Structures are given as C-alpha cells and as structure tokens.
Coordinates of C-alpha atoms and ligand atoms in Angstrom, one line a residue:
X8 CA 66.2 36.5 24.7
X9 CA 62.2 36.9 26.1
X10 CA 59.2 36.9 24.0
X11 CA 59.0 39.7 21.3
X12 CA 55.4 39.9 21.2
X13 CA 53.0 40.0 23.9
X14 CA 49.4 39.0 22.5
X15 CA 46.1 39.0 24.3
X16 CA 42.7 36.9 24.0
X17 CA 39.9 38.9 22.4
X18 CA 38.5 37.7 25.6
X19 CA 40.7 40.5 27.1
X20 CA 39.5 43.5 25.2
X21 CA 38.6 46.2 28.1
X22 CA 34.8 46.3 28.1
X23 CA 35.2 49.8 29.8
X24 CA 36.9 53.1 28.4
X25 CA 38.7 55.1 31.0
X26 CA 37.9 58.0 32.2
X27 CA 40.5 60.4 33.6
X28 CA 38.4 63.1 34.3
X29 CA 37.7 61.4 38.0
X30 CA 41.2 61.3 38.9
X31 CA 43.1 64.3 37.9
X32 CA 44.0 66.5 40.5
X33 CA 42.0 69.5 38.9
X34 CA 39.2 69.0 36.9
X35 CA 39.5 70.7 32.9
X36 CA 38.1 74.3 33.1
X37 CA 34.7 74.3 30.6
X38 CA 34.4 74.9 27.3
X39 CA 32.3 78.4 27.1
X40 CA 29.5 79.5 24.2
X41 CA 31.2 82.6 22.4
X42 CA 28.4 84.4 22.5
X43 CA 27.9 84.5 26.1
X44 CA 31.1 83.7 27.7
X45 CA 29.1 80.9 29.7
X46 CA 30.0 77.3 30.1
X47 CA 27.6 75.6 27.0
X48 CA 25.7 72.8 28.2
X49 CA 24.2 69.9 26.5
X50 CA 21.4 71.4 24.7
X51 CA 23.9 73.9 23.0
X52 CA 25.9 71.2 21.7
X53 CA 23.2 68.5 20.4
X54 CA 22.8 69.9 16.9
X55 CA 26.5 68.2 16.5
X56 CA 26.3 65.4 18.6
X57 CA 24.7 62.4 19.4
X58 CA 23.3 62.8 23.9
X59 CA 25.1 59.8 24.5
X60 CA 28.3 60.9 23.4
X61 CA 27.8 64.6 25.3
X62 CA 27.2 63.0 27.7
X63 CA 30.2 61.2 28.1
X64 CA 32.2 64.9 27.5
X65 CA 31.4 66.1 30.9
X66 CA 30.9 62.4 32.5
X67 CA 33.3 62.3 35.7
X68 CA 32.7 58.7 36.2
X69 CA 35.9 56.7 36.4
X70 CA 34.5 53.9 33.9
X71 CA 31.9 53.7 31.0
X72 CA 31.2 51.1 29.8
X73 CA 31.8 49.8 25.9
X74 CA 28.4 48.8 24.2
X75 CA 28.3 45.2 23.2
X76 CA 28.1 46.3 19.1
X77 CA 31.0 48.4 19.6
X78 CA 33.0 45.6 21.3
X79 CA 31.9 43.3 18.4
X80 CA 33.5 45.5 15.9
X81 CA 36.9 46.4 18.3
X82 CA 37.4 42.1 17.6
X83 CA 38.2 42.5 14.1
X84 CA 41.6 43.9 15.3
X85 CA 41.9 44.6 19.0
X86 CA 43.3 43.4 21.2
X87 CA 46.4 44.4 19.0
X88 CA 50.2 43.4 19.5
X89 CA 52.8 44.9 22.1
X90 CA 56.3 44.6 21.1
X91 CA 59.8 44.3 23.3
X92 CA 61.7 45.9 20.5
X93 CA 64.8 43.6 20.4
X94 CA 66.3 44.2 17.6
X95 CA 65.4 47.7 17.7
X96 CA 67.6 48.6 21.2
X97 CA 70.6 46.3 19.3
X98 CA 70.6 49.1 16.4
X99 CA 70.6 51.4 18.8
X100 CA 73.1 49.7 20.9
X101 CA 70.9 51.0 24.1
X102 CA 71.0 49.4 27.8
X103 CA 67.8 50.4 28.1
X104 CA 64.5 48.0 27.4
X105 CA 62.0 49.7 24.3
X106 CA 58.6 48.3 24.3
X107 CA 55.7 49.4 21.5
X108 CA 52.4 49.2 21.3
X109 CA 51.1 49.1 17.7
X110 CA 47.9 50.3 16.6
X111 CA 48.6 49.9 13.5
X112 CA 47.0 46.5 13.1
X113 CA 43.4 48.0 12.7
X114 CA 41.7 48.1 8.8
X115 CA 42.9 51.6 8.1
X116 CA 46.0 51.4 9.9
X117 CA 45.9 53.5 13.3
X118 CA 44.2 53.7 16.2
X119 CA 41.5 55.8 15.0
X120 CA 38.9 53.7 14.6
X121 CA 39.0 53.1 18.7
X122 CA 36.6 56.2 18.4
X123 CA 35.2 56.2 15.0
X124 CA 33.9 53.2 15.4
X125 CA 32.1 54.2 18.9
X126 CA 31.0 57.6 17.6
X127 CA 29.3 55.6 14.3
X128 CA 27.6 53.5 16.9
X129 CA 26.4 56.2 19.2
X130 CA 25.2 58.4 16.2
X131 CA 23.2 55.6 14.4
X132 CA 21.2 54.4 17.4
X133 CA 20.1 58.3 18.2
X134 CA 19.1 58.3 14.4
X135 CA 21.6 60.1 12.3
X136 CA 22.2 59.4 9.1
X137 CA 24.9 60.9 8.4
X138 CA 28.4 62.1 9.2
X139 CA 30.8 65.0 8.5
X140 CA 34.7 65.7 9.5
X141 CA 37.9 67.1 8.7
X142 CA 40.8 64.7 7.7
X143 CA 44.5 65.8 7.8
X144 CA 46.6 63.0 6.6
X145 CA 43.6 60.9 5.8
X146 CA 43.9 58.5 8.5
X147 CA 40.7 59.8 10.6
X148 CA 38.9 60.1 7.6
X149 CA 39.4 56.4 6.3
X150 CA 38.8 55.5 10.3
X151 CA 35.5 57.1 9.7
X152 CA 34.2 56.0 6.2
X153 CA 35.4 52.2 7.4
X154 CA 33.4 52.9 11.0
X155 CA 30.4 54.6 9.2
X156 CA 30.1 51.6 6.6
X157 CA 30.4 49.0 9.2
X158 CA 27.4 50.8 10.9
X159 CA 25.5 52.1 7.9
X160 CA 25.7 55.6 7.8
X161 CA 27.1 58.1 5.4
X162 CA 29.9 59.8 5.6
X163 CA 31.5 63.1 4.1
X164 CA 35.3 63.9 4.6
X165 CA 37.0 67.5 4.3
X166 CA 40.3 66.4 3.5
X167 CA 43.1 69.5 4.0
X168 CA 44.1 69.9 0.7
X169 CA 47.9 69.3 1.0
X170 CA 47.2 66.1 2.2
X171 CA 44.5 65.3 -0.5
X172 CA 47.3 66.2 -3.0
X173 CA 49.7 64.3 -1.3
X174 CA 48.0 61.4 -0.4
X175 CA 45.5 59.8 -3.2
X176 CA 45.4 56.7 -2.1
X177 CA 44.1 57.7 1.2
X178 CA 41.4 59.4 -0.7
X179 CA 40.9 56.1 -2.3
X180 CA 40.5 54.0 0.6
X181 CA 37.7 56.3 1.6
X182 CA 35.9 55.9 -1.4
X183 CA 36.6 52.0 -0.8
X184 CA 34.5 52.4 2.3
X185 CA 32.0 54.5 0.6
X186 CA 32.7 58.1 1.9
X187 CA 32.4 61.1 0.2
X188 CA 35.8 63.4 0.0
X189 CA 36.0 66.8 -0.9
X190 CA 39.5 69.0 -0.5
X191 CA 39.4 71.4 1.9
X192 CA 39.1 74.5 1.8
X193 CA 36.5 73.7 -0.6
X194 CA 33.8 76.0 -2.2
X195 CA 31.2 73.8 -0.4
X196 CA 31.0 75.6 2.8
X197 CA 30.6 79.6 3.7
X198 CA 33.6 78.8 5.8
X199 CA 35.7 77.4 2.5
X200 CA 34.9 80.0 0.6
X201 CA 35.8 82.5 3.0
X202 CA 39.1 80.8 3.3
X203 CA 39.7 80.6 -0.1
X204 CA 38.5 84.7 -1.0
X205 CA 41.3 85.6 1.3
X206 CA 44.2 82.8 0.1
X207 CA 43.2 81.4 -2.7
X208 CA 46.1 78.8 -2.5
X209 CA 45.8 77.6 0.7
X210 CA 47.1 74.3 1.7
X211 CA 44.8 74.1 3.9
X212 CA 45.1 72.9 7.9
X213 CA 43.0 71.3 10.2
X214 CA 41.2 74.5 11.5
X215 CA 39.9 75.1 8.7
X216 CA 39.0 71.8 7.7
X217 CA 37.0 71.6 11.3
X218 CA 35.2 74.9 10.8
X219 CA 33.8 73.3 7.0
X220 CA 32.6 70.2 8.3
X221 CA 30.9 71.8 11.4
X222 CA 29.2 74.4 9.2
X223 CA 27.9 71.3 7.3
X224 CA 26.4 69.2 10.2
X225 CA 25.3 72.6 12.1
X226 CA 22.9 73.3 8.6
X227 CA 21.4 69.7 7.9
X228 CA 19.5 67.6 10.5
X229 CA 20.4 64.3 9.0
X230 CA 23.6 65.0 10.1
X231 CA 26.4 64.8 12.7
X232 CA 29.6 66.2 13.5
X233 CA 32.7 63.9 14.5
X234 CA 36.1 64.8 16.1
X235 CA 38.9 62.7 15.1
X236 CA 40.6 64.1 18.6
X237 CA 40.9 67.1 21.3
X238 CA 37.6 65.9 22.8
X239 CA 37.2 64.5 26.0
X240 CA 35.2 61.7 24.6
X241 CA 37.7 60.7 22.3
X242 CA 40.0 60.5 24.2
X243 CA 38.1 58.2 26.3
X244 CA 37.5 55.8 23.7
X245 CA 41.2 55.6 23.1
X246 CA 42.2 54.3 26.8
X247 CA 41.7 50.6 25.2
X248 CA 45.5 51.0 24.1
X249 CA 46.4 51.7 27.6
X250 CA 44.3 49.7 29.3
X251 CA 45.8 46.7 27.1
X252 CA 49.1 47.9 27.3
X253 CA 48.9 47.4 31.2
X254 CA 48.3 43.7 31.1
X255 CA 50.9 43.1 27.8
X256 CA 54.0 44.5 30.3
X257 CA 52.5 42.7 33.5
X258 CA 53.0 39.4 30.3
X259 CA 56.2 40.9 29.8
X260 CA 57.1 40.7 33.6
X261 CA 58.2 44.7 33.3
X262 CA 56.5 48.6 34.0
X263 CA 57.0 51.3 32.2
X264 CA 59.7 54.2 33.6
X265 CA 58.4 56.4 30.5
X266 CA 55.7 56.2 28.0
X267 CA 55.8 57.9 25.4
X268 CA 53.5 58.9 22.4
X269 CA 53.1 61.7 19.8
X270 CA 50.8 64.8 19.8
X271 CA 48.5 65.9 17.0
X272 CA 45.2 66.4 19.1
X273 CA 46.3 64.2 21.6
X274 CA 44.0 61.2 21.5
X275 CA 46.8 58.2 20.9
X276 CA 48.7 59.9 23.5
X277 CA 45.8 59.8 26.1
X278 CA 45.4 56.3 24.5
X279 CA 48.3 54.9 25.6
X280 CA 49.3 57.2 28.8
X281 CA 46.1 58.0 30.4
X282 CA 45.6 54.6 32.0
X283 CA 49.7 54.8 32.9
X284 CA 49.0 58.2 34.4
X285 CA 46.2 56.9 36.7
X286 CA 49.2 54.7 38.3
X287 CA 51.0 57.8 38.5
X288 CA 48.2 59.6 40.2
X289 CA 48.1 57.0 42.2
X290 CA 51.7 57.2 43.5
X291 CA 53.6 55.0 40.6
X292 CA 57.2 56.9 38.9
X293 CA 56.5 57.4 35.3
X294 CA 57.7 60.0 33.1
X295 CA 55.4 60.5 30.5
X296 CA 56.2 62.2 27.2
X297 CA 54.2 63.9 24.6
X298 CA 56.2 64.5 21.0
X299 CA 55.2 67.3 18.7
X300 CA 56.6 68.9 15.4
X301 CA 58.7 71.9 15.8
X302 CA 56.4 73.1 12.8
X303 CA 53.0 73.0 15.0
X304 CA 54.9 73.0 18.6
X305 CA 51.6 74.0 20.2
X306 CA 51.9 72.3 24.1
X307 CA 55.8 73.6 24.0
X308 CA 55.8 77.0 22.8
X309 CA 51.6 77.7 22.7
X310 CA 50.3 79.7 26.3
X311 CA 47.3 78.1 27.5
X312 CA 44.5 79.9 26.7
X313 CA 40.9 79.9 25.5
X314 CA 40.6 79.4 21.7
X315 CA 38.4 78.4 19.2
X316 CA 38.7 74.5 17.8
X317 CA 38.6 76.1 14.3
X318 CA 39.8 78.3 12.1
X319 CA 36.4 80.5 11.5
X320 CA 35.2 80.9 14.9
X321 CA 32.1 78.2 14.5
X322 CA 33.0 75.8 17.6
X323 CA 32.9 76.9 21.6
X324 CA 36.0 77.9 22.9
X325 CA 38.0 75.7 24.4
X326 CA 40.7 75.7 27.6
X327 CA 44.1 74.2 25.6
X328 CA 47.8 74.8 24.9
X329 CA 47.1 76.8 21.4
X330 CA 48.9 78.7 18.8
X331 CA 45.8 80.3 17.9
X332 CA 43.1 79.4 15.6
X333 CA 44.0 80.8 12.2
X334 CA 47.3 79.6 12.6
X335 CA 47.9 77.4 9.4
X336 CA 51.2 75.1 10.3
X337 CA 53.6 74.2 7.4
X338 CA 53.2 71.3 5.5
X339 CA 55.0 69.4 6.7
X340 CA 54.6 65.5 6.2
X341 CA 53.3 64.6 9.8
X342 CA 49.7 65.9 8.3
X343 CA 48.1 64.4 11.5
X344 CA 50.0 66.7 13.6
X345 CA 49.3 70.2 12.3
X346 CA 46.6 71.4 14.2
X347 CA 46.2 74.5 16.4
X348 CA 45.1 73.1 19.8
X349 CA 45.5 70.2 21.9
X350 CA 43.1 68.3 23.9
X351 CA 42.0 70.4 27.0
X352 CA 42.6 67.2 29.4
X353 CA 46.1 67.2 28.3
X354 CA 46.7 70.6 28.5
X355 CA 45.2 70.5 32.0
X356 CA 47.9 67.5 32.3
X357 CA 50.6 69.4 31.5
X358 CA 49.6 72.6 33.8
X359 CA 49.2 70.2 36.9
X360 CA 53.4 68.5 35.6
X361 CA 51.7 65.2 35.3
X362 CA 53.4 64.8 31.9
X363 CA 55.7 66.6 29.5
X364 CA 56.3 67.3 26.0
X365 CA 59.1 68.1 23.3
X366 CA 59.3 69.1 19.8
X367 CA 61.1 67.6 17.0
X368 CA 62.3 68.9 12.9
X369 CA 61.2 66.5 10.7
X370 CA 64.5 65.5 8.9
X371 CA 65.6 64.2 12.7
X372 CA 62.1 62.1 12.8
X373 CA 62.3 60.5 9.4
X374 CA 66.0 59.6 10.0
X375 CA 64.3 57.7 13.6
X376 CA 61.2 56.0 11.1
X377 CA 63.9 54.7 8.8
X378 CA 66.0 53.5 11.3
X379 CA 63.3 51.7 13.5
X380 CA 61.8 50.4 9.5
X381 CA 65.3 48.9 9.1
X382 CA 65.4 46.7 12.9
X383 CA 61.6 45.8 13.5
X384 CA 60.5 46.1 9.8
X385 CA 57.6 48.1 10.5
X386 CA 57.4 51.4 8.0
X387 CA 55.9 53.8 10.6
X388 CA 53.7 56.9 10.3
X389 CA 55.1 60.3 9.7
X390 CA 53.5 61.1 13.1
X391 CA 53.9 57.9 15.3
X392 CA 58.2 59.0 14.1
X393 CA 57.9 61.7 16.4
X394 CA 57.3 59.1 19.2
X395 CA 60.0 56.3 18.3
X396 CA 62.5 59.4 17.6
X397 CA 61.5 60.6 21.3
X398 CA 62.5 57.3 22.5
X399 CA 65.8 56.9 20.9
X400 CA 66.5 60.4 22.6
X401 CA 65.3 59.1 26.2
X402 CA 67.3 55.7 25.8
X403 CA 70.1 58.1 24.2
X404 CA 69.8 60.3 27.5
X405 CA 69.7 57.2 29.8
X406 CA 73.1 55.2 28.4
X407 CA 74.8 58.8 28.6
X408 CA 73.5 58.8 32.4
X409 CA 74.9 55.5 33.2
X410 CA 71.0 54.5 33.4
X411 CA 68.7 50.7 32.1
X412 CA 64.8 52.3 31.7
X413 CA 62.0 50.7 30.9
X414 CA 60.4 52.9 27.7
X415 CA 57.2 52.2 26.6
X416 CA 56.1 54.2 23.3
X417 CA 53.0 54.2 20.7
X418 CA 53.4 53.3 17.5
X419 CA 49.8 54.7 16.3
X420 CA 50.1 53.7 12.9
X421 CA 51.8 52.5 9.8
X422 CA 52.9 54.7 7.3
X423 CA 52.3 52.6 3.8
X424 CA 50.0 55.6 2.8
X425 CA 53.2 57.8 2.9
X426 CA 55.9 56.5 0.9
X427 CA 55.8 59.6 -1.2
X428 CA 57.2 61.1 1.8
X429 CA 59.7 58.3 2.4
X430 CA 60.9 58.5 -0.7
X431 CA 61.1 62.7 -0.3
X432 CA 63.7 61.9 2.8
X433 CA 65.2 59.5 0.9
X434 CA 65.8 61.4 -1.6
X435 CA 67.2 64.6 0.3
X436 CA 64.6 66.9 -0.4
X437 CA 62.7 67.1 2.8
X438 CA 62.9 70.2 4.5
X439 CA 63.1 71.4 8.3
X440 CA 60.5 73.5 9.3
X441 CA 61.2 75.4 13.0
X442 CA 58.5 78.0 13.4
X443 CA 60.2 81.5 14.5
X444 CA 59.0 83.5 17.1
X445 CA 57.2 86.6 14.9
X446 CA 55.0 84.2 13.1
X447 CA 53.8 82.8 16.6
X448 CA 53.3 86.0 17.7
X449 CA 50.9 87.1 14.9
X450 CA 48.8 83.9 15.5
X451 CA 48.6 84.5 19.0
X452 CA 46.9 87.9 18.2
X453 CA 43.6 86.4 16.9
X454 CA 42.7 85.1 20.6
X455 CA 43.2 88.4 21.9
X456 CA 39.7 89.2 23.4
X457 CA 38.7 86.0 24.5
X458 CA 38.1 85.2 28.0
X459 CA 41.3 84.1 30.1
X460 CA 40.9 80.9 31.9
X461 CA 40.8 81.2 35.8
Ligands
LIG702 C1 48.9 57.6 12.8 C2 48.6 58.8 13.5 N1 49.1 59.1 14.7 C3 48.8 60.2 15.4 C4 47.9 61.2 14.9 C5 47.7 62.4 15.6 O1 46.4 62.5 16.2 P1 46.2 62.3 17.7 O2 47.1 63.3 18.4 O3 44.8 62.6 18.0 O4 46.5 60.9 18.1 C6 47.3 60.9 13.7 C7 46.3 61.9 13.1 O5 45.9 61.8 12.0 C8 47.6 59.7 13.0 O6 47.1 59.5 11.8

C-alpha cells in the first residue's frame, strides 16, 4: 500500500494567492451600482472595505503576493494534510484512487480562516477597528472572531437564526475568541427589522444575514464589512488549498482526473480547483465538479443573471448563477450552503464549461458523511458531505464504466459542531428537501428589472 498522508514543510506554504482572473478565457462581467446601472469603482465600495483588499477584487494579475503577518499566522495550521483515502475506496470497493484534502486542521475547523485571517490583516493595517458579517452554520463566523483576535480587532457576527438555534456551541466558540453574536434577523438593523415585520418567524438565510451586517459597517466608520465567500478576493485567498494540493499529488506520484468540492458561495471550491483549472486552461483533462443542495441548487437550476448579494437590496449587483435574493432556502443542515448566489468567477466558470455542478438531498449526503466517518474516521461537515457523496457517485460511475480515475475532493471541514444533526440522521428524522419549480419561480421574480448581463 503507498503513503496515506502526504505532508508538506511550512517552508512550503505558497507565499502567493492565485489569481484566476488572468487566465480565464473571459473575464467576469462587473459588478454595477443599483442606482446607476454603472460598473462601481473603488471609491463606491471603500466605506466596506479595506483599498488593499479592493483592490485585489478587480486585480488581473496572475499572482499576489501573501504578506509576511499573514503567512505567520497560515503556520499555525497550514500547510495542512492530503489524504489517499485507502480505506475509504475499500468500503466502497472502488477501482478508482480517492484523494482529500482536509482543511479541517485549522483552529475553527475549515478553511475559512485562509481569508479571515488575510481580510483581519488588511483591515487592521488601513485602521479599522472593527468587523461585521453574516455567519450561516457558524463556521465563517468563528473563522472571523479567531482571525480578528489574533489581529486585534473586534468583531460582530449575524448568525442566521436557525443555525444560532441549532448550533450553540458555535456561538460559543465565538465568544471564546471574543466576538460579539447576535441571531439574525435581529432587531439591531433597519434591514432585521424589516425582515422580521413581514415574517416574524423567520429562520433566517444568508441574504438576510448579509444585508444586517452591511447596514452595520455602511453606518459606523470604525467599521468594516467581511465576506465569508462569493468575492473575488476571497476566493483568491483560498487558492493556498490548491496550490498545496498540486505539490501533495506530484508526493503522491498521481494528477487529478476530477476534483471535486462543494458549493455554498464557492470559495473552498475555488480553493481547491482554481489552481487545477489553470492546468486545464492550460491544456491538462480534468473534470471538475461543484456539489450543491437540492434545497439551494442555485448553479444547477438558478439562470445567470444580475442580483443583489442580499436579501434587502443594500449590496451592488452582482453577475452569478442566482435564485434570487429574497429567496430563503430550507433549513436544511448544510447551513453553509444556503445562500442565494454563487461567486461571479465561478459562474463565469461554468458559462465558459470549464467546470460542472450537481445537486444532492440531504438524506443521500449524510448516508456518504457516515460512511466516509466509519473508513477514514474523520466526522465531516454537513457541507464538505456534499463533496465526498459526489465522489462516491463519480467512482460509482467509473467502476460501472469499466474505468480507474484519479478523484481528488475537498474535505473543507469537520463536522464536531454538528452532531445534533448526526444524531437527527441517525435517528431517521432528517428530512429531504427538493425545491419545486413554482417556489423557484416566485424567487426569480424579485430580479425582474435588473439589468441583463451582456
Ligand atoms: C465547512 C464548510 N464548507 C463549505 C462551506 C461553504 O462555503 P463556500 O462555498 O464559500 O466554501 C462552508 C460555509 O460555511 C463551510 O463551513
């Protein structure tokens, strides 16, 4: 049998993000002010963010390179672990070889804090004091709170309310690292109290979540804005998983014939795949997979369109696979997933069939976590499921073809902050939400009147 896990020297740790704005065949169409209809440009968007990181939005340089303070932070847990799943292809009884990448390592347990930490960094040396997002499952959020402490700013969290009911001890990891955590909608915020007039018992999504924390860093100056995902320079920050993944498989003497990662946003997807899909570009066969919910299937069943990022109507509108922006997705247990919109760079990627994507009922993906928990150990997140259960399906589809593929997938984090959903599946009371056509249909209606993209 070869090596199981393939580790790297910090010494390795890429001291440039990856930017693949400069290679894709066409360029993202811009984000436009509502009011005018015009692309915005910096100045529009610096009462939310930091220059440096605006900058870095509409950069179309291939590389950027990683600030020294941000590197010394990525050492606490990067470079982190890729797997050859062994035991993992014997349960499955698969010809086919499964490697992981597992982000999961980091303090709050995903690969969040690949761009928490460098937004923290960026925000403090311009002089903010202090932070606001949204949080669905809690794992940004706690990203956040343990990036802003490490940094010394403060931070405040909008955490959609299902999630802050579901998921306390999220809420108390946050507190751990000093953030402040309010459930969302929330009567702090015009936006939550606008939500809540209309349904009072909202659950709560990420739209809405967004439009409360943007209302709170648009009306203080001590304060910034921060995107757990979607954004181009998240996504940026998150090519350290691929860029390490690169080297790991060159360890393991093997390439990739599919990666693989789930969708919420989009950022541990364009973690993992975007430095893959640069080999593509440049005339490599990969297949590359995106994984979604059927509850929140926005790149398989959303048009592309322009839409706002949240649920009110504060943010620019954006070019993205969308189900529309008051579209509030079921809650299901993937919390992570349910948002509206996907990262304009991937939706761009899928227009241009550089990638793919499929969506999966939850009961399917929970039966794929607890099976992968019981080879390799690891007890997965509700949302890095939908990957591993899109991998059993390719490896599934390649035995029945008569086919041995090389499947690379990311595990973006571990799921010990969701045993109450574990123990829901366990117990038989999880339930499969498909979304039907109607509801999409009504969602869709709130973008009518917004410009088409070209
Ligand atoms: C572990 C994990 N994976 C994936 C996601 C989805 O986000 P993204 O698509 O930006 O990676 C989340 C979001 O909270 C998450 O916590």
């Amino acid at each position: 049998m070869s090596e199981t896990k393939f580790l790297l020297p910090e010494s390795e740790i890429p001291t440039r993000w990856y930017n693949i704005a400069s290679d894709m065949p066409h360029a993202p169409q811009p984000v436009l002010h509502p009011g005018t209809g015009e692309p915005v440009g910096p100045d529009d968007l610096a009462p939310l963010f930091p220059m440096a990181l605006i900058m870095q939005e509409v950069s179309t340089d291939a590389e950027v390179d990683i600030p020294d303070e941000v590197l010394d932070i990525y050492r606490l847990w990067r470079p982190t672990p890729l797997y050859r799943a062994h035991r993992f292809e014997q349960a499955l009884g698969t010809k086919s070889r499964i490697f992981y990448k597992y982000e999961g390592v980091s303090p709050p347990g995903s690969h969040k804090p690949n761009t928490a930490v460098a937004q923290a960094f960026y925000n403090k040396a311009e002089g903010r004091k202090r932070l606001s997002t949204e949080t669905g499952a809690g794992q940004w959020g706690s990203a956040l709170a343990f990036a802003c402490k490490l940094v010394g700013l403060e931070c405040k969290v909008y955490m959609v309310k299902v999630s802050y009911e579901q998921k306390p001890f999220r809420r108390s990891l946050m507190h751990v690292w000093g953030a402040e955590v309010v459930a969302s909608p929330s009567d702090e915020t015009e936006a939550g109290k606008k939500v809540l007039g209309e349904h009072p018992d909202s659950p709560g999504s990420l739209g809405i979540a967004i439009s409360e924390a943007v209302e709170d860093a648009a009306t203080r100056d001590d304060t910034a804005y921060s995107l757990g995902s979607v954004l181009n320079h998240v996504l940026l920050h998150q090519t350290v998983i691929g860029q390490e993944a690169l080297k790991q498989m060159e360890l393991a003497g093997a390439f990739p014939d599919v990666v693989i990662g789930c969708v919420g946003g989009g950022s541990n997807f364009a973690g993992l795949s975007f430095p893959f899909i640069r080999e593509k570009i440049a005339g490599k066969e990969i297949d590359v997979l995106a994984c979604e919910p059927a509850a929140c299937p926005t790149l398989t069943r959303g048009p592309f369109a322009y839409d706002f990022g949240d649920t009110v109507g504060l943010t620019p509108l954006v070019p993205m696979h969308t189900l529309g922006h008051d579209f509030v997705p079921a809650p299901i247990h993937s919390g992570g997933l349910r948002y509206h919109g996907v990262a304009p760079l991937i939706s761009q990627l899928v227009l241009d069939g550089l990638m793919r994507a499929e969506a999966y009922l939850q009961q399917e993906v929970f039966a794929s976590a607890v099976e992968f928990a019981g080879a390799e150990g690891i007890v997965p997140a509700p949302e890095s499921a939908h990957a591993i259960h899109g991998a059993i399906r390719v490896a599934r589809e390649a035995d029945e073809a008569g086919e041995e593929k090389t499947i690379l997938f990311n595990l973006s984090g571990h799921g010990h902050f969701d045993m109450a959903a574990y123990d829901n599946f366990l117990a038989g009371k999880l339930e499969d939400v498909a979304l039907d056509e109607g509801e999409i249909e009504r969602a869709l209606h709130a973008i009518e009147g917004l410009p088409t993209p070209a």
